[in-house]
CSV table of C-alpha atoms and ligand atoms in Angstrom, one decimal:
chain,number,residue,atom,x,y,z
A,1,MET,CA,-111.1,-118.9,35.1
A,2,ASN,CA,-111.1,-121.0,32.0
A,3,GLN,CA,-110.9,-117.8,29.9
A,4,GLN,CA,-107.3,-117.4,30.6
A,5,PRO,CA,-105.2,-117.8,27.5
A,6,ILE,CA,-103.0,-120.9,27.0
A,7,LEU,CA,-99.4,-119.6,26.7
A,8,THR,CA,-96.5,-121.5,25.2
A,9,ILE,CA,-93.0,-120.2,25.7
A,10,VAL,CA,-90.7,-121.5,22.9
A,11,VAL,CA,-87.1,-121.7,23.9
A,12,PRO,CA,-84.5,-122.7,21.2
A,13,CYS,CA,-81.5,-124.5,22.6
A,14,TYR,CA,-78.3,-125.3,20.9
A,15,ASN,CA,-75.6,-126.9,23.1
A,16,GLU,CA,-77.0,-125.1,26.1
A,17,GLU,CA,-76.3,-127.7,28.8
A,18,ASP,CA,-74.4,-125.2,30.9
A,19,ILE,CA,-77.3,-123.0,31.4
A,20,LEU,CA,-80.3,-125.2,31.0
A,21,SER,CA,-80.9,-126.0,34.6
A,22,TYR,CA,-80.9,-122.3,35.4
A,23,THR,CA,-83.3,-121.7,32.6
A,24,PHE,CA,-85.6,-124.5,33.8
A,25,THR,CA,-85.8,-123.1,37.3
A,26,GLU,CA,-86.4,-119.6,36.2
A,27,LEU,CA,-89.1,-120.4,33.6
A,28,LYS,CA,-90.8,-122.9,35.8
A,29,ARG,CA,-91.0,-120.3,38.5
A,30,LEU,CA,-92.3,-117.7,36.1
A,31,MET,CA,-94.9,-120.1,34.8
A,32,GLU,CA,-96.1,-121.1,38.2
A,33,ASN,CA,-96.5,-117.5,39.1
A,34,LEU,CA,-98.4,-116.7,36.0
A,35,VAL,CA,-100.8,-119.6,36.5
A,36,GLN,CA,-101.2,-118.7,40.1
A,37,GLU,CA,-102.0,-115.1,39.3
A,38,GLN,CA,-104.4,-116.4,36.7
A,39,ALA,CA,-102.7,-114.5,34.0
A,40,VAL,CA,-102.5,-117.6,31.9
A,41,SER,CA,-104.2,-121.0,31.8
A,42,ASN,CA,-102.8,-123.8,33.8
A,43,LYS,CA,-102.5,-125.7,30.5
A,44,SER,CA,-99.7,-123.4,29.5
A,45,LYS,CA,-96.4,-124.9,28.5
A,46,ILE,CA,-92.7,-124.2,28.1
A,47,LEU,CA,-91.4,-125.8,24.9
A,48,PHE,CA,-87.7,-126.4,24.7
A,49,VAL,CA,-86.5,-127.0,21.1
A,50,ASP,CA,-83.3,-128.9,20.9
A,51,ASP,CA,-81.7,-127.6,17.7
A,52,GLY,CA,-79.5,-130.6,17.0
A,53,SER,CA,-77.2,-130.1,20.0
A,54,SER,CA,-74.2,-132.3,20.3
A,55,ASP,CA,-74.1,-132.1,24.1
A,56,ASN,CA,-76.6,-133.2,26.8
A,57,THR,CA,-79.2,-130.6,26.0
A,58,TRP,CA,-81.8,-133.0,24.8
A,59,GLN,CA,-81.3,-135.5,27.6
A,60,MET,CA,-81.8,-132.6,30.1
A,61,ILE,CA,-84.9,-131.4,28.3
A,62,TYR,CA,-86.4,-134.8,28.1
A,63,LYS,CA,-85.8,-135.6,31.7
A,64,GLU,CA,-87.4,-132.3,32.7
A,65,THR,CA,-90.5,-133.0,30.6
A,66,LEU,CA,-91.0,-136.1,32.7
A,67,LYS,CA,-90.6,-134.2,35.9
A,68,ASN,CA,-92.6,-131.1,35.3
A,69,GLU,CA,-96.1,-130.7,33.8
A,70,TYR,CA,-95.3,-127.3,32.3
A,71,ILE,CA,-92.2,-128.5,30.4
A,72,ARG,CA,-92.2,-130.0,27.0
A,73,GLY,CA,-89.5,-130.8,24.5
A,74,LEU,CA,-89.0,-131.0,20.8
A,75,LYS,CA,-85.9,-132.5,19.3
A,76,LEU,CA,-84.9,-131.5,15.8
A,77,SER,CA,-83.1,-134.0,13.6
A,78,ARG,CA,-80.1,-131.7,13.2
A,79,ASN,CA,-78.9,-128.2,13.7
A,80,VAL,CA,-81.0,-125.9,11.6
A,81,GLY,CA,-80.2,-122.6,13.2
A,82,HIS,CA,-81.9,-120.3,15.6
A,83,GLN,CA,-84.5,-119.0,13.3
A,84,ASN,CA,-85.7,-122.4,12.0
A,85,ALA,CA,-85.6,-123.8,15.5
A,86,LEU,CA,-88.0,-121.0,16.6
A,87,LEU,CA,-90.3,-121.8,13.7
A,88,ALA,CA,-90.3,-125.5,14.6
A,89,GLY,CA,-91.4,-124.6,18.1
A,90,LEU,CA,-94.0,-122.1,17.1
A,91,PHE,CA,-95.6,-124.3,14.5
A,92,THR,CA,-95.6,-127.3,16.7
A,93,ALA,CA,-97.3,-125.6,19.6
A,94,LYS,CA,-99.6,-123.2,17.8
A,95,GLU,CA,-102.7,-125.3,17.6
A,96,TYR,CA,-102.5,-125.9,21.2
A,97,SER,CA,-101.8,-122.4,22.3
A,98,ASP,CA,-103.6,-119.0,22.2
A,99,CYS,CA,-100.4,-117.1,22.4
A,100,LEU,CA,-96.7,-118.0,22.1
A,101,ILE,CA,-93.6,-116.3,23.4
A,102,THR,CA,-90.2,-116.9,22.0
A,103,ILE,CA,-87.1,-116.4,24.2
A,104,ASP,CA,-83.4,-117.4,24.0
A,105,ALA,CA,-82.3,-120.2,26.3
A,106,ASP,CA,-79.7,-118.0,28.0
A,107,LEU,CA,-82.5,-115.8,29.4
A,108,GLN,CA,-80.5,-112.6,28.6
A,109,ASP,CA,-83.9,-111.1,27.9
A,110,ASP,CA,-85.8,-110.1,31.0
A,111,ILE,CA,-88.5,-112.7,31.7
A,112,SER,CA,-90.2,-110.4,34.2
A,113,VAL,CA,-91.7,-108.5,31.3
A,114,ILE,CA,-93.6,-111.5,30.1
A,115,LYS,CA,-96.4,-110.6,32.3
A,116,GLU,CA,-96.6,-107.3,30.4
A,117,PHE,CA,-96.6,-109.1,27.1
A,118,ILE,CA,-99.6,-111.1,28.2
A,119,ASN,CA,-101.4,-108.0,29.3
A,120,LYS,CA,-100.8,-106.4,25.9
A,121,PHE,CA,-102.1,-109.6,24.3
A,122,LYS,CA,-105.2,-109.4,26.5
A,123,GLU,CA,-105.7,-105.8,25.4
A,124,GLY,CA,-105.9,-107.1,21.8
A,125,CYS,CA,-102.4,-107.0,20.5
A,126,GLU,CA,-101.4,-109.9,18.2
A,127,ILE,CA,-97.7,-109.2,18.3
A,128,VAL,CA,-95.7,-107.8,21.2
A,129,TYR,CA,-92.1,-107.0,20.6
A,130,GLY,CA,-89.6,-107.0,23.4
A,131,VAL,CA,-87.3,-104.1,22.9
A,132,ARG,CA,-83.9,-103.7,24.6
A,133,ARG,CA,-83.6,-100.4,26.3
A,134,ARG,CA,-79.8,-100.4,26.4
A,135,ARG,CA,-77.2,-102.9,25.4
A,136,GLU,CA,-74.3,-102.1,27.6
A,137,LYS,CA,-74.1,-105.7,28.8
A,138,ASP,CA,-73.2,-106.8,25.3
A,139,THR,CA,-69.6,-106.7,24.3
A,140,PHE,CA,-68.5,-103.5,22.6
A,141,PHE,CA,-68.0,-105.4,19.4
A,142,LYS,CA,-71.5,-106.9,19.4
A,143,ARG,CA,-73.0,-103.6,20.3
A,144,THR,CA,-71.4,-101.6,17.5
A,145,THR,CA,-71.9,-104.3,14.9
A,146,ALA,CA,-75.6,-104.5,15.9
A,147,ILE,CA,-76.0,-100.7,15.6
A,148,TRP,CA,-74.5,-100.7,12.2
A,149,PHE,CA,-76.7,-103.6,11.2
A,150,TYR,CA,-79.9,-101.7,12.1
A,151,LYS,CA,-78.5,-98.6,10.3
A,152,ILE,CA,-77.8,-100.4,7.1
A,153,MET,CA,-81.0,-102.3,7.2
A,154,LYS,CA,-82.9,-99.0,7.6
A,155,LYS,CA,-81.0,-97.4,4.8
A,156,ILE,CA,-81.9,-100.1,2.3
A,157,GLY,CA,-85.5,-100.1,3.4
A,158,VAL,CA,-86.0,-103.1,5.6
A,159,ASP,CA,-88.5,-102.3,8.3
A,160,LEU,CA,-87.0,-103.7,11.6
A,161,VAL,CA,-88.1,-103.0,15.1
A,162,TYR,CA,-85.0,-101.2,16.6
A,163,ASN,CA,-83.2,-103.3,19.2
A,164,HIS,CA,-85.7,-106.1,19.1
A,165,ALA,CA,-84.3,-109.6,18.9
A,166,ASP,CA,-86.4,-112.7,18.9
A,167,PHE,CA,-88.1,-112.0,22.3
A,168,ARG,CA,-91.7,-111.5,21.4
A,169,LEU,CA,-95.2,-112.7,21.9
A,170,MET,CA,-97.4,-113.7,18.9
A,171,SER,CA,-101.0,-114.7,18.9
A,172,LYS,CA,-102.1,-118.0,17.3
A,173,ARG,CA,-103.4,-115.9,14.4
A,174,ALA,CA,-100.1,-114.2,13.9
A,175,VAL,CA,-98.2,-117.5,13.9
A,176,ASN,CA,-100.7,-118.9,11.4
A,177,ALA,CA,-100.0,-115.9,9.2
A,178,LEU,CA,-96.3,-116.4,9.6
A,179,LYS,CA,-96.8,-119.9,8.3
A,180,ASP,CA,-97.9,-118.5,5.0
A,181,PHE,CA,-94.5,-116.9,4.4
A,182,GLY,CA,-93.0,-119.8,2.5
A,183,GLU,CA,-89.5,-118.5,2.4
A,184,ILE,CA,-86.5,-120.6,3.1
A,185,ASN,CA,-84.1,-117.9,3.8
A,186,LEU,CA,-85.8,-116.8,6.9
A,187,PHE,CA,-85.2,-113.6,8.7
A,188,LEU,CA,-87.9,-113.5,11.3
A,189,ARG,CA,-87.3,-110.0,12.5
A,190,GLY,CA,-87.9,-108.7,9.0
A,191,ILE,CA,-90.9,-110.8,8.3
A,192,ILE,CA,-92.9,-110.3,11.5
A,193,PRO,CA,-93.5,-106.6,10.9
A,194,LEU,CA,-94.9,-107.6,7.5
A,195,ILE,CA,-97.6,-109.7,9.1
A,196,GLY,CA,-99.2,-106.6,10.3
A,197,PHE,CA,-102.0,-106.8,13.0
A,198,ARG,CA,-102.1,-104.7,16.1
A,199,SER,CA,-98.7,-104.7,17.8
A,200,ALA,CA,-97.0,-103.2,20.8
A,201,GLN,CA,-93.5,-102.8,22.2
A,202,VAL,CA,-92.4,-103.6,25.7
A,203,PHE,CA,-89.0,-102.3,26.9
A,204,TYR,CA,-86.5,-104.2,29.1
A,205,ASP,CA,-82.9,-104.3,30.0
A,206,ARG,CA,-80.8,-107.1,28.5
A,207,LYS,CA,-78.6,-109.0,30.8
A,208,GLU,CA,-75.3,-110.8,30.3
A,209,ARG,CA,-75.1,-114.5,29.4
A,210,LEU,CA,-74.7,-116.3,32.7
A,211,ALA,CA,-73.2,-119.5,31.4
A,212,GLY,CA,-72.1,-121.2,28.2
A,213,GLU,CA,-70.9,-119.0,25.3
A,214,THR,CA,-72.6,-117.2,22.5
A,215,LYS,CA,-73.8,-119.5,19.8
A,216,TYR,CA,-73.5,-116.6,17.4
A,217,PRO,CA,-69.8,-116.3,16.6
A,218,LEU,CA,-68.7,-113.7,14.0
A,219,ARG,CA,-69.1,-116.1,11.2
A,220,LYS,CA,-72.8,-116.7,12.0
A,221,MET,CA,-73.4,-113.1,12.7
A,222,ILE,CA,-72.1,-112.1,9.2
A,223,SER,CA,-74.2,-114.8,7.6
A,224,PHE,CA,-77.2,-113.7,9.6
A,225,ALA,CA,-76.8,-110.1,8.6
A,226,LEU,CA,-76.1,-110.9,4.9
A,227,ASN,CA,-79.2,-113.1,4.9
A,228,GLY,CA,-81.2,-110.3,6.4
A,229,ILE,CA,-80.1,-107.9,3.8
A,230,THR,CA,-80.4,-110.1,0.7
A,231,SER,CA,-83.7,-111.7,1.8
A,232,PHE,CA,-85.4,-108.4,1.9
A,233,SER,CA,-83.8,-105.9,-0.4
A,234,VAL,CA,-82.4,-105.5,-3.9
A,235,ALA,CA,-80.5,-102.5,-2.7
A,236,PRO,CA,-77.1,-104.2,-3.0
A,237,ILE,CA,-77.7,-105.2,-6.5
A,238,ARG,CA,-78.8,-101.7,-7.4
A,239,PHE,CA,-75.7,-100.4,-5.8
A,240,VAL,CA,-73.6,-102.6,-8.0
A,241,LEU,CA,-75.5,-101.5,-11.1
A,242,PHE,CA,-74.9,-97.9,-10.0
A,243,ILE,CA,-71.2,-98.5,-9.6
A,244,GLY,CA,-71.0,-100.3,-12.9
A,245,PHE,CA,-72.9,-97.6,-14.7
A,246,SER,CA,-70.7,-94.8,-13.1
A,247,SER,CA,-67.5,-96.5,-14.0
A,248,PHE,CA,-68.7,-97.0,-17.5
A,249,CYS,CA,-69.4,-93.3,-17.8
A,250,ILE,CA,-66.0,-92.5,-16.3
A,251,SER,CA,-64.2,-94.8,-18.7
A,252,LEU,CA,-66.0,-93.2,-21.6
A,253,LEU,CA,-64.6,-89.8,-20.5
A,254,PHE,CA,-61.2,-91.4,-20.1
A,255,ALA,CA,-61.4,-92.9,-23.6
A,256,ILE,CA,-62.1,-89.4,-25.0
A,257,TYR,CA,-59.1,-88.1,-23.1
A,258,PHE,CA,-56.8,-90.8,-24.2
A,259,LEU,CA,-57.9,-90.4,-27.8
A,260,PHE,CA,-57.3,-86.7,-27.5
A,261,LEU,CA,-53.8,-87.4,-26.2
A,262,LYS,CA,-53.1,-90.0,-28.9
A,263,PHE,CA,-54.0,-87.7,-31.8
A,264,PHE,CA,-53.1,-84.2,-30.5
A,265,ARG,CA,-50.4,-84.8,-28.0
A,266,THR,CA,-47.5,-87.2,-27.5
A,267,THR,CA,-48.8,-90.7,-26.8
A,268,GLU,CA,-47.1,-91.6,-23.6
A,269,LEU,CA,-50.2,-93.6,-23.0
A,270,GLY,CA,-49.8,-95.0,-19.5
A,271,TRP,CA,-49.4,-98.7,-19.1
A,272,THR,CA,-50.3,-97.8,-15.5
A,273,SER,CA,-53.8,-96.5,-16.4
A,274,LEU,CA,-54.4,-99.4,-18.6
A,275,ILE,CA,-53.5,-102.0,-16.0
A,276,LEU,CA,-55.4,-100.1,-13.4
A,277,SER,CA,-58.5,-100.0,-15.4
A,278,VAL,CA,-58.2,-103.7,-16.1
A,279,TRP,CA,-57.9,-104.5,-12.5
A,280,LEU,CA,-60.6,-102.0,-11.5
A,281,LEU,CA,-63.2,-103.3,-13.9
A,282,GLY,CA,-62.2,-106.9,-13.2
A,283,GLY,CA,-62.9,-106.3,-9.6
A,284,LEU,CA,-66.1,-104.6,-10.2
A,285,GLN,CA,-67.3,-107.4,-12.4
A,286,LEU,CA,-66.4,-109.9,-9.8
A,287,ILE,CA,-68.4,-108.0,-7.1
A,288,GLY,CA,-71.3,-107.8,-9.5
A,289,VAL,CA,-71.2,-111.5,-10.3
A,290,GLY,CA,-70.8,-112.4,-6.7
A,291,LEU,CA,-73.9,-110.4,-5.8
A,292,VAL,CA,-75.9,-111.8,-8.6
A,293,GLY,CA,-74.8,-115.2,-7.5
A,294,GLU,CA,-76.1,-114.4,-4.0
A,295,TYR,CA,-79.6,-113.8,-5.4
A,296,ILE,CA,-79.5,-116.8,-7.7
A,297,GLY,CA,-78.5,-118.9,-4.7
A,298,LYS,CA,-81.6,-117.6,-3.0
A,299,ILE,CA,-83.8,-118.5,-5.9
A,300,TYR,CA,-82.2,-121.9,-6.0
A,301,SER,CA,-83.1,-122.7,-2.4
A,302,GLU,CA,-86.5,-121.2,-2.6
A,303,VAL,CA,-87.6,-123.3,-5.6
A,304,LYS,CA,-86.5,-126.4,-3.9
A,305,ARG,CA,-89.1,-125.9,-1.2
A,306,ARG,CA,-87.2,-128.1,1.3
A,307,PRO,CA,-88.7,-128.4,4.7
A,308,LYS,CA,-87.3,-125.9,7.1
A,309,TYR,CA,-86.9,-128.4,9.8
A,310,ILE,CA,-87.6,-132.0,10.6
A,311,ILE,CA,-88.9,-133.1,13.9
A,312,ASP,CA,-87.2,-136.1,15.5
A,313,ILE,CA,-89.1,-136.5,18.7
A,314,ASP,CA,-92.2,-134.5,19.5
A,315,ALA,CA,-92.6,-134.5,23.2
A,316,PHE,CA,-95.1,-131.7,23.0
A,317,ASN,CA,-98.1,-133.2,21.4
A,318,MET,CA,-97.9,-136.6,22.9
A,319,PRO,CA,-99.1,-137.4,26.4
A,320,LEU,CA,-96.2,-138.1,28.7
A,321,PRO,CA,-95.2,-140.7,29.8
A,322,LEU,CA,-97.0,-143.1,27.6
A,323,GLN,CA,-97.3,-146.8,27.1
A,324,ASN,CA,-97.0,-147.9,23.5
A,325,SER,CA,-98.8,-150.9,22.1
A,326,GLY,CA,-96.0,-153.3,22.7
A,327,GLY,CA,-96.1,-152.6,26.3
A,328,GLU,CA,-92.7,-150.9,26.2
A,329,ASN,CA,-92.4,-147.8,28.3
A,330,TYR,CA,-92.5,-144.6,26.2
A,331,ASP,CA,-89.8,-143.1,28.2
A,332,SER,CA,-87.3,-145.9,27.9
A,333,ILE,CA,-87.7,-145.8,24.1
A,334,TYR,CA,-87.2,-142.1,23.9
A,335,MET,CA,-84.5,-142.0,26.4
A,336,GLU,CA,-82.7,-144.6,24.4
A,337,ARG,CA,-83.3,-142.7,21.2
A,338,GLY,CA,-82.1,-139.6,22.9
A,339,LYS,CA,-79.1,-141.6,24.0
A,340,LEU,CA,-79.8,-140.9,27.6
A,341,SER,CA,-77.2,-142.8,29.5
A,342,GLU,CA,-78.1,-142.1,33.0
A,343,THR,CA,-80.8,-144.2,34.7
A,344,ASN,CA,-82.9,-142.1,36.9
B,1,UDP,N1,-79.4,-121.2,18.9
B,1,UDP,C1,-80.0,-122.2,18.2
B,1,UDP,N2,-79.4,-122.8,17.1
B,1,UDP,C2,-78.2,-122.3,16.6
B,1,UDP,C3,-77.6,-121.2,17.4
B,1,UDP,C4,-78.3,-120.7,18.5
B,1,UDP,O1,-81.1,-122.7,18.6
B,1,UDP,O2,-77.7,-122.8,15.7
B,1,UDP,C5,-80.1,-120.7,20.1
B,1,UDP,C6,-79.3,-120.6,21.3
B,1,UDP,O3,-79.3,-121.8,22.0
B,1,UDP,C7,-79.9,-119.5,22.1
B,1,UDP,C8,-80.4,-118.6,21.0
B,1,UDP,O4,-80.4,-119.3,19.8
B,1,UDP,O5,-81.1,-119.9,22.9
B,1,UDP,C9,-79.5,-117.3,20.9
B,1,UDP,O6,-78.2,-117.7,20.8
B,1,UDP,P1,-77.1,-116.9,21.7
B,1,UDP,O7,-77.6,-116.6,23.0
B,1,UDP,O8,-75.8,-117.7,21.6
B,1,UDP,O9,-76.9,-115.6,20.8
B,1,UDP,P2,-76.6,-114.1,21.3
B,1,UDP,O10,-77.5,-113.9,22.5
B,1,UDP,O11,-75.1,-114.2,21.7
B,1,UDP,O12,-76.9,-113.3,20.1
B,2,MG,MG1,-77.8,-114.9,24.1
């Protein structure tokens, strides 16, 4: 019985107050079932990571940690983005856990396949990818942009698991290995296949978001995709080199042609072609410089080695509730720090 693995489910939350109570209920029920069926140890936890929300997300999480033994919380000092919030959760819980599952707070990913994840883990897989079977519940826009994203990534040689988001199981070993990737510009989906180890895929259908709205507006999606591309591949910069080189060759040919016109024909040399080439080359140079800048920006943030996240309150590794030495009640301190207004 004691052999059952300790599971931690890591749930990043950014302004998710609308859906959290649903998420609590569903995940608690799931965890209770898993423990009852002895699929996982009864020490297993669900860790909600508050990614610097500005609504009541943390208050809700904290209250829940006091009520339910399976629920734990982690509050980050500010919004650091989905990927970093996931890391914060994984690294905080890894020593405690044998395996860790990450899932979005909106539970668009089907939690009923978690059982299957655990079976695969018990069969010896260190990483289990949740893969969406279809995405018809996503908006048309999201679906097409996502398809294009995978296509482009594949073209430029980034090895992604098709239609896999951040719903996956990782063993403690895999998470430890992940920790050795010191990059700041993190694109987990690209890095995790690089860890290696035995892995498996589990298929599921993705649901619609029940409440709240997507925290990935177009702006964030573009930055996410751009990050993915530039973190893993020098293909864009090669492309610019290629264009630069081709336009250089073409302009050489033009030069010969223009000289030919000048010396052997009438020199109605076009102001148009001149101005066109000025603009064209100017544009190309700008693209080139912009892209180079993108990479230099990466180097810049890598060399600084800033922490990827900072934990404000760790309600995972501390026993709850707790008396501190001054006799003050742990929960009143933290409730206050979490600006919990309600008294319950
Ligand atoms: N999220 C986060 N920090 C952010 C943005 C999003 O922790 O800055 C979380 C969010 O709470 C959710 C998950 O990342 O649990 C995925 O976000 P969302 O469901 O909005 O993305 P979508 O499913 O639309 O791609
Ligand atoms: Mg979602």
